[in-house]
Tab-separated table of C-alpha atoms in Angstrom:
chain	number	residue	atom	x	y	z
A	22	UNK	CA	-6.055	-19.599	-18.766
A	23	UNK	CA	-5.507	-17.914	-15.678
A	24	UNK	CA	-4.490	-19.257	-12.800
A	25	UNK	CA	-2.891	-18.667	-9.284
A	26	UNK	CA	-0.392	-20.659	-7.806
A	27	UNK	CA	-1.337	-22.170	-4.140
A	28	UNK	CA	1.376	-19.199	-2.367
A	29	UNK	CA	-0.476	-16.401	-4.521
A	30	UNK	CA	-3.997	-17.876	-3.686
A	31	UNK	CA	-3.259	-17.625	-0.363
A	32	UNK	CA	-1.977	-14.201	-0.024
A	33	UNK	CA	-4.634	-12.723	-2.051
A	34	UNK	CA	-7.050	-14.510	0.587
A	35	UNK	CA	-5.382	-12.981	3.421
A	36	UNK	CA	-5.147	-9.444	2.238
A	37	UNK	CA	-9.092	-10.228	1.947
A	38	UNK	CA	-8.765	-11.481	5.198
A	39	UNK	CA	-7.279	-8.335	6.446
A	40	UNK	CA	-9.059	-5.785	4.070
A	41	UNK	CA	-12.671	-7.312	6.069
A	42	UNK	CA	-11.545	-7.410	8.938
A	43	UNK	CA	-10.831	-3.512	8.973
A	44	UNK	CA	-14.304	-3.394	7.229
A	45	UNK	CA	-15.936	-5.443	9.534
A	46	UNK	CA	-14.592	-3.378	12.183
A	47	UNK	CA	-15.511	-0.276	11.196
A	48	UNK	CA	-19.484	-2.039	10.226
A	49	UNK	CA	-19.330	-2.830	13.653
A	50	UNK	CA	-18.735	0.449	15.129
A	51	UNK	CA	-21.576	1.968	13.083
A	52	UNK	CA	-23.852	-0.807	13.839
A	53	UNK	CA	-22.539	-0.780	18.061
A	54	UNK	CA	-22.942	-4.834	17.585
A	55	UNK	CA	-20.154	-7.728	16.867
A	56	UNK	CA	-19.981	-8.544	13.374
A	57	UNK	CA	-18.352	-12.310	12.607
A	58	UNK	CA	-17.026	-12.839	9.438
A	59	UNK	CA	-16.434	-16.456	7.205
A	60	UNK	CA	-13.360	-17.533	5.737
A	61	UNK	CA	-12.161	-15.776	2.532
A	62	UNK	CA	-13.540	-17.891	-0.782
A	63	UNK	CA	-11.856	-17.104	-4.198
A	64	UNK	CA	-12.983	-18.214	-7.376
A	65	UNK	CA	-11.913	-17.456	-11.069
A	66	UNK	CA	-15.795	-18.633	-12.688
A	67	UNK	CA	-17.638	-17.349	-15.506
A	68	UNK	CA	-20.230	-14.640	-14.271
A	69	UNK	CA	-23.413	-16.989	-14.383
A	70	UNK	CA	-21.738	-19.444	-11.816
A	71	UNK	CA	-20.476	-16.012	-9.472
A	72	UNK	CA	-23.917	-15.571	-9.727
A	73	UNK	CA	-24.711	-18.450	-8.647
A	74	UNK	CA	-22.378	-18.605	-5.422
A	75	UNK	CA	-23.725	-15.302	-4.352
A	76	UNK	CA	-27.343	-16.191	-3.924
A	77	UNK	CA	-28.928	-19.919	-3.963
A	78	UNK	CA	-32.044	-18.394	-6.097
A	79	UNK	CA	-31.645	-16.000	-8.990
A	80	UNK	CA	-35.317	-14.245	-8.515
A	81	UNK	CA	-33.953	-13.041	-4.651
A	82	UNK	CA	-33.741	-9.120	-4.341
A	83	UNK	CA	-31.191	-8.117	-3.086
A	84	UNK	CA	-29.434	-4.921	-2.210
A	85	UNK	CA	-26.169	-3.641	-2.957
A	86	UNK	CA	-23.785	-1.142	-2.917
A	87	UNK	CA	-21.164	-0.749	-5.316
A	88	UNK	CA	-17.953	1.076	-5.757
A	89	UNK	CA	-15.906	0.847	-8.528
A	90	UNK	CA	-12.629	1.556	-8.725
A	91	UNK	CA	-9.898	1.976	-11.484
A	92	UNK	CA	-6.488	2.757	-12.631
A	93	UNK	CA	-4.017	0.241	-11.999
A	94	UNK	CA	-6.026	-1.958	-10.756
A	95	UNK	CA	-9.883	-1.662	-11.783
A	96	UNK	CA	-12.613	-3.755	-10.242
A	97	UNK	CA	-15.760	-3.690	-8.603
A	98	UNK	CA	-16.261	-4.003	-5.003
A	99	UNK	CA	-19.906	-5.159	-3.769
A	100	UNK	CA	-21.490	-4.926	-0.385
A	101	UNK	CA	-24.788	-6.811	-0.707
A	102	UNK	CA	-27.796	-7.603	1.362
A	103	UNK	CA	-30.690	-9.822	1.456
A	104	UNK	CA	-33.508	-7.229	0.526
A	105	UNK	CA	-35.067	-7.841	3.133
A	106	UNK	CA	-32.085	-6.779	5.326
A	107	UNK	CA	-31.134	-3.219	4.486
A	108	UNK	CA	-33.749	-1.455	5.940
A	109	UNK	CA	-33.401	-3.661	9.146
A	110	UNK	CA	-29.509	-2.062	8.642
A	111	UNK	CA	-30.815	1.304	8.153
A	112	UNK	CA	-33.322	1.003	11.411
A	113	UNK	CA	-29.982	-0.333	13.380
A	114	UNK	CA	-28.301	3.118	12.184
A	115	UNK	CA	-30.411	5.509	12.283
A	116	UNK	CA	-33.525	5.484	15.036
A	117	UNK	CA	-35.354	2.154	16.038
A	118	UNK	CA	-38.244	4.219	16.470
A	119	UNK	CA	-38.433	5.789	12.991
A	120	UNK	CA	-41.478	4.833	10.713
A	121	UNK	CA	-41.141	2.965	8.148
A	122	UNK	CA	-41.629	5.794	5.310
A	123	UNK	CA	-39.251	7.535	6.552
A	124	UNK	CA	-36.926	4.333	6.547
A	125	UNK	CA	-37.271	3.646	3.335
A	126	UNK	CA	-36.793	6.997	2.378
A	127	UNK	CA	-33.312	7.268	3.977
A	128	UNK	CA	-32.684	3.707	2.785
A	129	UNK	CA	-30.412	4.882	-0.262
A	130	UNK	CA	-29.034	7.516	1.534
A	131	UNK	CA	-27.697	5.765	4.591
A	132	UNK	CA	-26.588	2.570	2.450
A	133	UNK	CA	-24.427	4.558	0.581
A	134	UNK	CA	-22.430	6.119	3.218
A	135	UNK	CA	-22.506	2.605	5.010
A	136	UNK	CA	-21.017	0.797	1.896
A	137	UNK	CA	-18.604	4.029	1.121
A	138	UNK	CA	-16.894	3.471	4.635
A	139	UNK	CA	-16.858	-0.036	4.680
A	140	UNK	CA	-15.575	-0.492	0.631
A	141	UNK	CA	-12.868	2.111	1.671
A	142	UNK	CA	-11.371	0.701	4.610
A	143	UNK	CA	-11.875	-3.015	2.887
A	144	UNK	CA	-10.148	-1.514	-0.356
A	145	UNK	CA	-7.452	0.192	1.354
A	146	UNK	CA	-6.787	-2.839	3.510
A	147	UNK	CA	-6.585	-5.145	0.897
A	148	UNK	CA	-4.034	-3.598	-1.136
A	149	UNK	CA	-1.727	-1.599	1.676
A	150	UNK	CA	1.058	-4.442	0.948
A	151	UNK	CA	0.343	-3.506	-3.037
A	152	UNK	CA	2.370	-0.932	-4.971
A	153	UNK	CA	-0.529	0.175	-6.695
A	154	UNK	CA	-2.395	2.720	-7.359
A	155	UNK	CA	-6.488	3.124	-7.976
A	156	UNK	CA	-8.734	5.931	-7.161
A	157	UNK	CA	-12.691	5.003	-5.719
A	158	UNK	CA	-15.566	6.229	-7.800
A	159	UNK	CA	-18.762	7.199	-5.773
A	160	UNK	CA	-20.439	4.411	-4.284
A	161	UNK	CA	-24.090	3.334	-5.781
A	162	UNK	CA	-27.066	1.753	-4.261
A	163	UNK	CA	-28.261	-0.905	-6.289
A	164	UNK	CA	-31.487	-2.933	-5.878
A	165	UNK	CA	-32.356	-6.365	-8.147
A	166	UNK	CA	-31.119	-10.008	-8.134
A	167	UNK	CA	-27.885	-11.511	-7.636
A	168	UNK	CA	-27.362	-11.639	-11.922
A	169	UNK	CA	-28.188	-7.839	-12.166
A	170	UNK	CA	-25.820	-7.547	-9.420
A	171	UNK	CA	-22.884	-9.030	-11.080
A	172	UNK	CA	-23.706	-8.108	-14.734
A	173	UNK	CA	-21.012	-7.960	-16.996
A	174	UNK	CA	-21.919	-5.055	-18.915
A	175	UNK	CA	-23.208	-2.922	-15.726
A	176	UNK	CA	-19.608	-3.172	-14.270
A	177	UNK	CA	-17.187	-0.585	-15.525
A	178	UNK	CA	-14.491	-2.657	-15.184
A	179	UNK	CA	-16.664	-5.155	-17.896
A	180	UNK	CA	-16.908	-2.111	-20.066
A	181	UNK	CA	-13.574	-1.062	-20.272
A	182	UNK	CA	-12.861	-4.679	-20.979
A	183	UNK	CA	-15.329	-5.295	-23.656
A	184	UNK	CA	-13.555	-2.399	-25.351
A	185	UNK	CA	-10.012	-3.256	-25.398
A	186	UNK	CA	-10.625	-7.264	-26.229
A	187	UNK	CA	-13.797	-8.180	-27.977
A	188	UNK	CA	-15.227	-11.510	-28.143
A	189	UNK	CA	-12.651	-13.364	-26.140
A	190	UNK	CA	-13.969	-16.005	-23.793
A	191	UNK	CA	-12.167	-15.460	-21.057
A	192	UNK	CA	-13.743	-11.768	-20.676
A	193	UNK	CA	-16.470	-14.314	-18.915
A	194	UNK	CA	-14.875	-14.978	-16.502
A	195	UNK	CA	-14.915	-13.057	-12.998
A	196	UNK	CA	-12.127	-13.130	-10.409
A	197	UNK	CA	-14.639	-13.383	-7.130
A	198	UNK	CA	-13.274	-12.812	-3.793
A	199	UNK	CA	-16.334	-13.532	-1.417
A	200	UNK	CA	-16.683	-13.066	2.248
A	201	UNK	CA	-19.818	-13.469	4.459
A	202	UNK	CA	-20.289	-11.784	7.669
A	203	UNK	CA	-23.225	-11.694	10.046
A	204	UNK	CA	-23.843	-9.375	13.182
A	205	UNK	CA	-24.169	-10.930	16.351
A	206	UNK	CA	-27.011	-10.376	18.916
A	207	UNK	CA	-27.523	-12.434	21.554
A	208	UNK	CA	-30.491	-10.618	22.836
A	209	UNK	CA	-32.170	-10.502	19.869
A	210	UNK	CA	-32.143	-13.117	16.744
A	211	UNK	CA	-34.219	-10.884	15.163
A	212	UNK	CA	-31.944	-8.143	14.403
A	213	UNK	CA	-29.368	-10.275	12.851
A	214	UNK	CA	-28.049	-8.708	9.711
A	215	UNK	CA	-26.391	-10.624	7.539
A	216	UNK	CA	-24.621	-9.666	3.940
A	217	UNK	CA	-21.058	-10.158	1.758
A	218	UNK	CA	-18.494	-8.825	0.361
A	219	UNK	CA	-17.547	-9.195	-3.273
A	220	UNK	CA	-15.048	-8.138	-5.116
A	221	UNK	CA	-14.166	-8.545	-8.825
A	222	UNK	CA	-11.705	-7.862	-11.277
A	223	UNK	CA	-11.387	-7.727	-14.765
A	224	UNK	CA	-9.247	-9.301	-17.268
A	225	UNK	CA	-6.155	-7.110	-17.042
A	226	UNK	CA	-6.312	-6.467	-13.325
A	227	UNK	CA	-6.324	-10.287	-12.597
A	228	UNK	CA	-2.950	-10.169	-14.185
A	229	UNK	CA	-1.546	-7.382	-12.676
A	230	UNK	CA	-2.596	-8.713	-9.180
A	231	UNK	CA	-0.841	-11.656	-9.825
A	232	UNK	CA	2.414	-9.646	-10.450
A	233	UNK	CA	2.106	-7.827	-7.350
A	234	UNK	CA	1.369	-11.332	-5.554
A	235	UNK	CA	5.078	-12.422	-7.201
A	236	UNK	CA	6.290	-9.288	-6.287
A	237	UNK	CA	5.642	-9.455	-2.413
A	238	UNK	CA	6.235	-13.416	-2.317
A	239	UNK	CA	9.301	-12.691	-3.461
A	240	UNK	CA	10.249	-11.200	-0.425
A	241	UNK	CA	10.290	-14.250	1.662
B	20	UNK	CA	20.166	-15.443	28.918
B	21	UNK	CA	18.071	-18.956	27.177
B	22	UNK	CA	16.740	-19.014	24.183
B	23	UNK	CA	12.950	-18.135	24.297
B	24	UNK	CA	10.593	-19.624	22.201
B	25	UNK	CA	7.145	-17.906	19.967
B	26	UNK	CA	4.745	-19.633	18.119
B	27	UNK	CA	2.628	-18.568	15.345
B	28	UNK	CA	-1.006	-19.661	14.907
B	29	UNK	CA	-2.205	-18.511	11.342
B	30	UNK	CA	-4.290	-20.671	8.613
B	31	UNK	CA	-2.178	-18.181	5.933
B	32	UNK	CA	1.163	-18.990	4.872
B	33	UNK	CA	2.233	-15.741	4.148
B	34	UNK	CA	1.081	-14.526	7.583
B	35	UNK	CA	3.033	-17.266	8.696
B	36	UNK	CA	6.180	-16.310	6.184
B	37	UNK	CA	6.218	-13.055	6.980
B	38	UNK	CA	6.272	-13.563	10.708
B	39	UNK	CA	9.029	-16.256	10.217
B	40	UNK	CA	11.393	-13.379	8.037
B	41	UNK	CA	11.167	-10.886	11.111
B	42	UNK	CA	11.863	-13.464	13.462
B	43	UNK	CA	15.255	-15.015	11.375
B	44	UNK	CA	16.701	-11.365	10.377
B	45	UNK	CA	15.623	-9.592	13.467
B	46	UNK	CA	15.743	-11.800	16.511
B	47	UNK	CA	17.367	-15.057	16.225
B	48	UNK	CA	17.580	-15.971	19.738
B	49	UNK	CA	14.302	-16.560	19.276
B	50	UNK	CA	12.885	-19.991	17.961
B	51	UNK	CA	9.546	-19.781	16.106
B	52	UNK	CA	7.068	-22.474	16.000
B	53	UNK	CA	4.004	-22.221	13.544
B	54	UNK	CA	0.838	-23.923	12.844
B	55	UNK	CA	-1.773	-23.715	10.721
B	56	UNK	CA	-4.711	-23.507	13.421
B	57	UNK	CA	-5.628	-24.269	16.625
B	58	UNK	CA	-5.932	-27.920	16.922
B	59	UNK	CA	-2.132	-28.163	15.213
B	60	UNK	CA	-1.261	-25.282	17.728
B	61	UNK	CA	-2.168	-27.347	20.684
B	62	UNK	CA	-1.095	-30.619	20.030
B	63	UNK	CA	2.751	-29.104	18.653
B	64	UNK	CA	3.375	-26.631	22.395
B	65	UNK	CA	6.393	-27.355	23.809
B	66	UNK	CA	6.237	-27.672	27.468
B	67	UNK	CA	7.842	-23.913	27.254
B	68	UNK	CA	6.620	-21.403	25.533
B	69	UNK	CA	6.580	-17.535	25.755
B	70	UNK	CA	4.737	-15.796	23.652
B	71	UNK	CA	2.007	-16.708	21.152
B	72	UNK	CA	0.834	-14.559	18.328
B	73	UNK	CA	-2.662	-15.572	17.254
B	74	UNK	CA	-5.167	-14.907	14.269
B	75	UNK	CA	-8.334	-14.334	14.961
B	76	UNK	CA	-10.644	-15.779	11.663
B	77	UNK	CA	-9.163	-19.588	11.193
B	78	UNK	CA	-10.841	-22.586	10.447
B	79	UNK	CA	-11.766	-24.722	13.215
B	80	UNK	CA	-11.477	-23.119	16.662
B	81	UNK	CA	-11.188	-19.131	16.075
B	82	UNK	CA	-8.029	-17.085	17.676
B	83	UNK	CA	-9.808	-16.368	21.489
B	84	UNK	CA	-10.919	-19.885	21.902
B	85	UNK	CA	-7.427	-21.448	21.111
B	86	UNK	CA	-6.248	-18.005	23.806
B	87	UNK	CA	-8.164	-19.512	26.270
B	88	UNK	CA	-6.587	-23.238	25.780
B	89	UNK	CA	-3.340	-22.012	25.745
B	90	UNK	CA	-3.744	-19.751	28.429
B	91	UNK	CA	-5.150	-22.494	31.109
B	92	UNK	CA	-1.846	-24.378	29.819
B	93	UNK	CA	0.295	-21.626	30.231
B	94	UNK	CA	-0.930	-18.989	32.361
B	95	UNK	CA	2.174	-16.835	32.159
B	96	UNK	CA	1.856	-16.998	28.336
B	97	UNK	CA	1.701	-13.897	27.009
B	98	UNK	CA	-0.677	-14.080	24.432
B	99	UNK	CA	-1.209	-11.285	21.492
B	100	UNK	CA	-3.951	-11.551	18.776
B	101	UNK	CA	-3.045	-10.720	15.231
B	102	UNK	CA	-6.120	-9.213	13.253
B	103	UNK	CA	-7.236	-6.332	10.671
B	104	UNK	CA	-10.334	-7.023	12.374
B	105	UNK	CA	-10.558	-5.308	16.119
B	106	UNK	CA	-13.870	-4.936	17.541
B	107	UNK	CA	-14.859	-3.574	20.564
B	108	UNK	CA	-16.451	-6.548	22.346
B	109	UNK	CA	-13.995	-9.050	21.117
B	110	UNK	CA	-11.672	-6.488	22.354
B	111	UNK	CA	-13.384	-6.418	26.266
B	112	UNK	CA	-13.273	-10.127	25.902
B	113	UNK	CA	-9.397	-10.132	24.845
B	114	UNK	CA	-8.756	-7.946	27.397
B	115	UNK	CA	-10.437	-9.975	30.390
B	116	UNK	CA	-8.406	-12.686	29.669
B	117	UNK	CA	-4.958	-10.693	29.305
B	118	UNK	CA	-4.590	-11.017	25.901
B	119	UNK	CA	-3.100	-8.075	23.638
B	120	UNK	CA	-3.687	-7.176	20.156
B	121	UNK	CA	-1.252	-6.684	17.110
B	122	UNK	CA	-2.989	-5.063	14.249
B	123	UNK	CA	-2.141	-7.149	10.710
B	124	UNK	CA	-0.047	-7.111	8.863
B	125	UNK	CA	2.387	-7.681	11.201
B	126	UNK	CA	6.155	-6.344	10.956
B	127	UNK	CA	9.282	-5.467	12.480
B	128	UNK	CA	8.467	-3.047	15.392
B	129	UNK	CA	5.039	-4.526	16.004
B	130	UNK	CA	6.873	-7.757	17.426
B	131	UNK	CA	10.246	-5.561	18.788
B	132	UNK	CA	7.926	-3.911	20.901
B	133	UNK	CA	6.219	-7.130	21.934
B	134	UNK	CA	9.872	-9.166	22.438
B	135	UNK	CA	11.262	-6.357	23.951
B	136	UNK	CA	9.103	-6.850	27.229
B	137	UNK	CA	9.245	-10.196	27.969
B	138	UNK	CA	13.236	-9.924	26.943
């Protein structure tokens, strides 16, 4: 069974800490607005309860865009909104005044550079205390609910997984780093958009994060 | 010269380790208090204190609130914020009030160029 000791969960929640934070900063740039973030939460749960922490009701669409990443460490990173939210994201970036066609056209488009800088500076962030070394694939836009979201077998890192240990019961299990943030408008409640961060790991990466978490404890 | 005294306001411990190794190997003239978040960070001040090095995201009262509370307790406090996360407005808002940032992590010339001034 894996676990983390109290030091390691709390290092691995600050480099979340930090990897947001230059995420957040760089959302709030595009979005000219204040975006507030939560407190880290980290979780080692089968996928049907990450599921479950991400959205309160399976049926809600959401919207999502994911970039895996792999090498030494391989994961998946998520930046996911309420449905209803990304094109209320896309309007903030692009042109208030743009119909909604032409919205939802750009929808994918615009998503997937938003997620690709904010997944990059989160990644990069996150590990710049790590000795490791991963390489981003291109980001995706995803649409569906919170299990489609986080299904095993959609994830590359689940694939790679499922292919170097079958049927072993802790393949379940997902290493979820969650985050929530919100945008913050004063003038307008409106306009709040509101989203997370997610990030997951698979089998072997959970371990080798917890050797780099030794490794850099051991310094102090 | 007397000894001059930080303190360190960070819900992580390894924020607050790492912070604590720079201090020991690099300046121990200094003396380095820490807490865990604001409401420890207020009621553990010393009737002296110099600098303050702040995170923003805590539990409890964030980083600029607990700025503001130390500041009307110390005015000449010179108060830094420590966070990945550096926005514009919080930076206006920061600023206003005096306060400086340090971008996390934090390490050895971040803080030698902070020390170094009030030195």
């Amino acid at each position: 069974m894996f676990f983390l000791t109290e030091m390691e969960e709390d290092a691995l929640k600050e480099f979340f800490n930090m990897g947001l934070g230059m995420a957040a900063a760089s959302l709030s740039q595009m979005v000219n607005n204040e975006v507030l973030l939560s407190l880290p939460q980290l979780k080692v749960v089968p996928y049907d309860e990450a599921t479950r922490m991400l959205v309160a009701n399976d049926e809600e669409q959401l919207v999502a865009i994911r970039q895996n990443f792999s090498g030494e460490l391989t994961g998946t990173s998520l930046l996911i909104f309420p449905g209803a939210e990304s094109l209320e994201l896309v309007r903030t970036l692009l042109n208030e005044q743009m119909p909604l066609e032409v919205l939802m056209e750009l929808e994918q488009e615009t998503l997937q550079d938003v997620g690709n800088v904010v997944l990059n500076a989160f990644l990069e962030s996150f590990t710049q205390m790590m000795s490791i070394q991963f390489e981003f694939e291109a980001a995706e836009f995803l649409k569906g609910s919170g299990a489609f979201l986080l299904d095993i077998t959609s994830h590359l890192a689940a694939q790679r997984l499922a292919m170097q240990e079958e049927a072993n019961e802790e393949n379940e299990r997902a290493f979820v780093l969650m985050m929530d943030f919100k945008t913050h408008d004063e003038e307008d409640a409106q306009h709040t958009l509101s989203g997370f961060v997610v990030l997951l790991f698979s089998q072997p990466s959970m371990e080798i994060l917890k050797r780099e978490l030794k490794t850099i404890l051991g310094a102090f | 010269m007397a000894n001059k005294t930080a303190l360190i306001v960070d819900d992580s411990s390894l924020a607050r380790m790492m912070a604590r190794k720079i201090f020991t190997t690099r300046f121990p003239d200094w003396s380095l208090l820490e807490a865990k978040d604001g409401d420890e960070a207020l009621a553990m001040a010393p009737p002296v204190l110099d600098v303050a090095l702040i995170d923003f995201n805590m539990p409890g009262m964030n980083g600029l609130e607990l700025s503001e509370k130390l500041l009307t307790r110390f005015p000449n406090l010179a108060v830094f914020l420590v966070t990945a996360n550096i926005q514009e407005r919080m930076h206006q808002r920061a600023e206003s009030m005096g306060i400086g940032f340090i971008k996390k992590p934090i390490d050895e010339p971040k803080i030698a160029d902070i020390l170094d001034k009030i030195k």
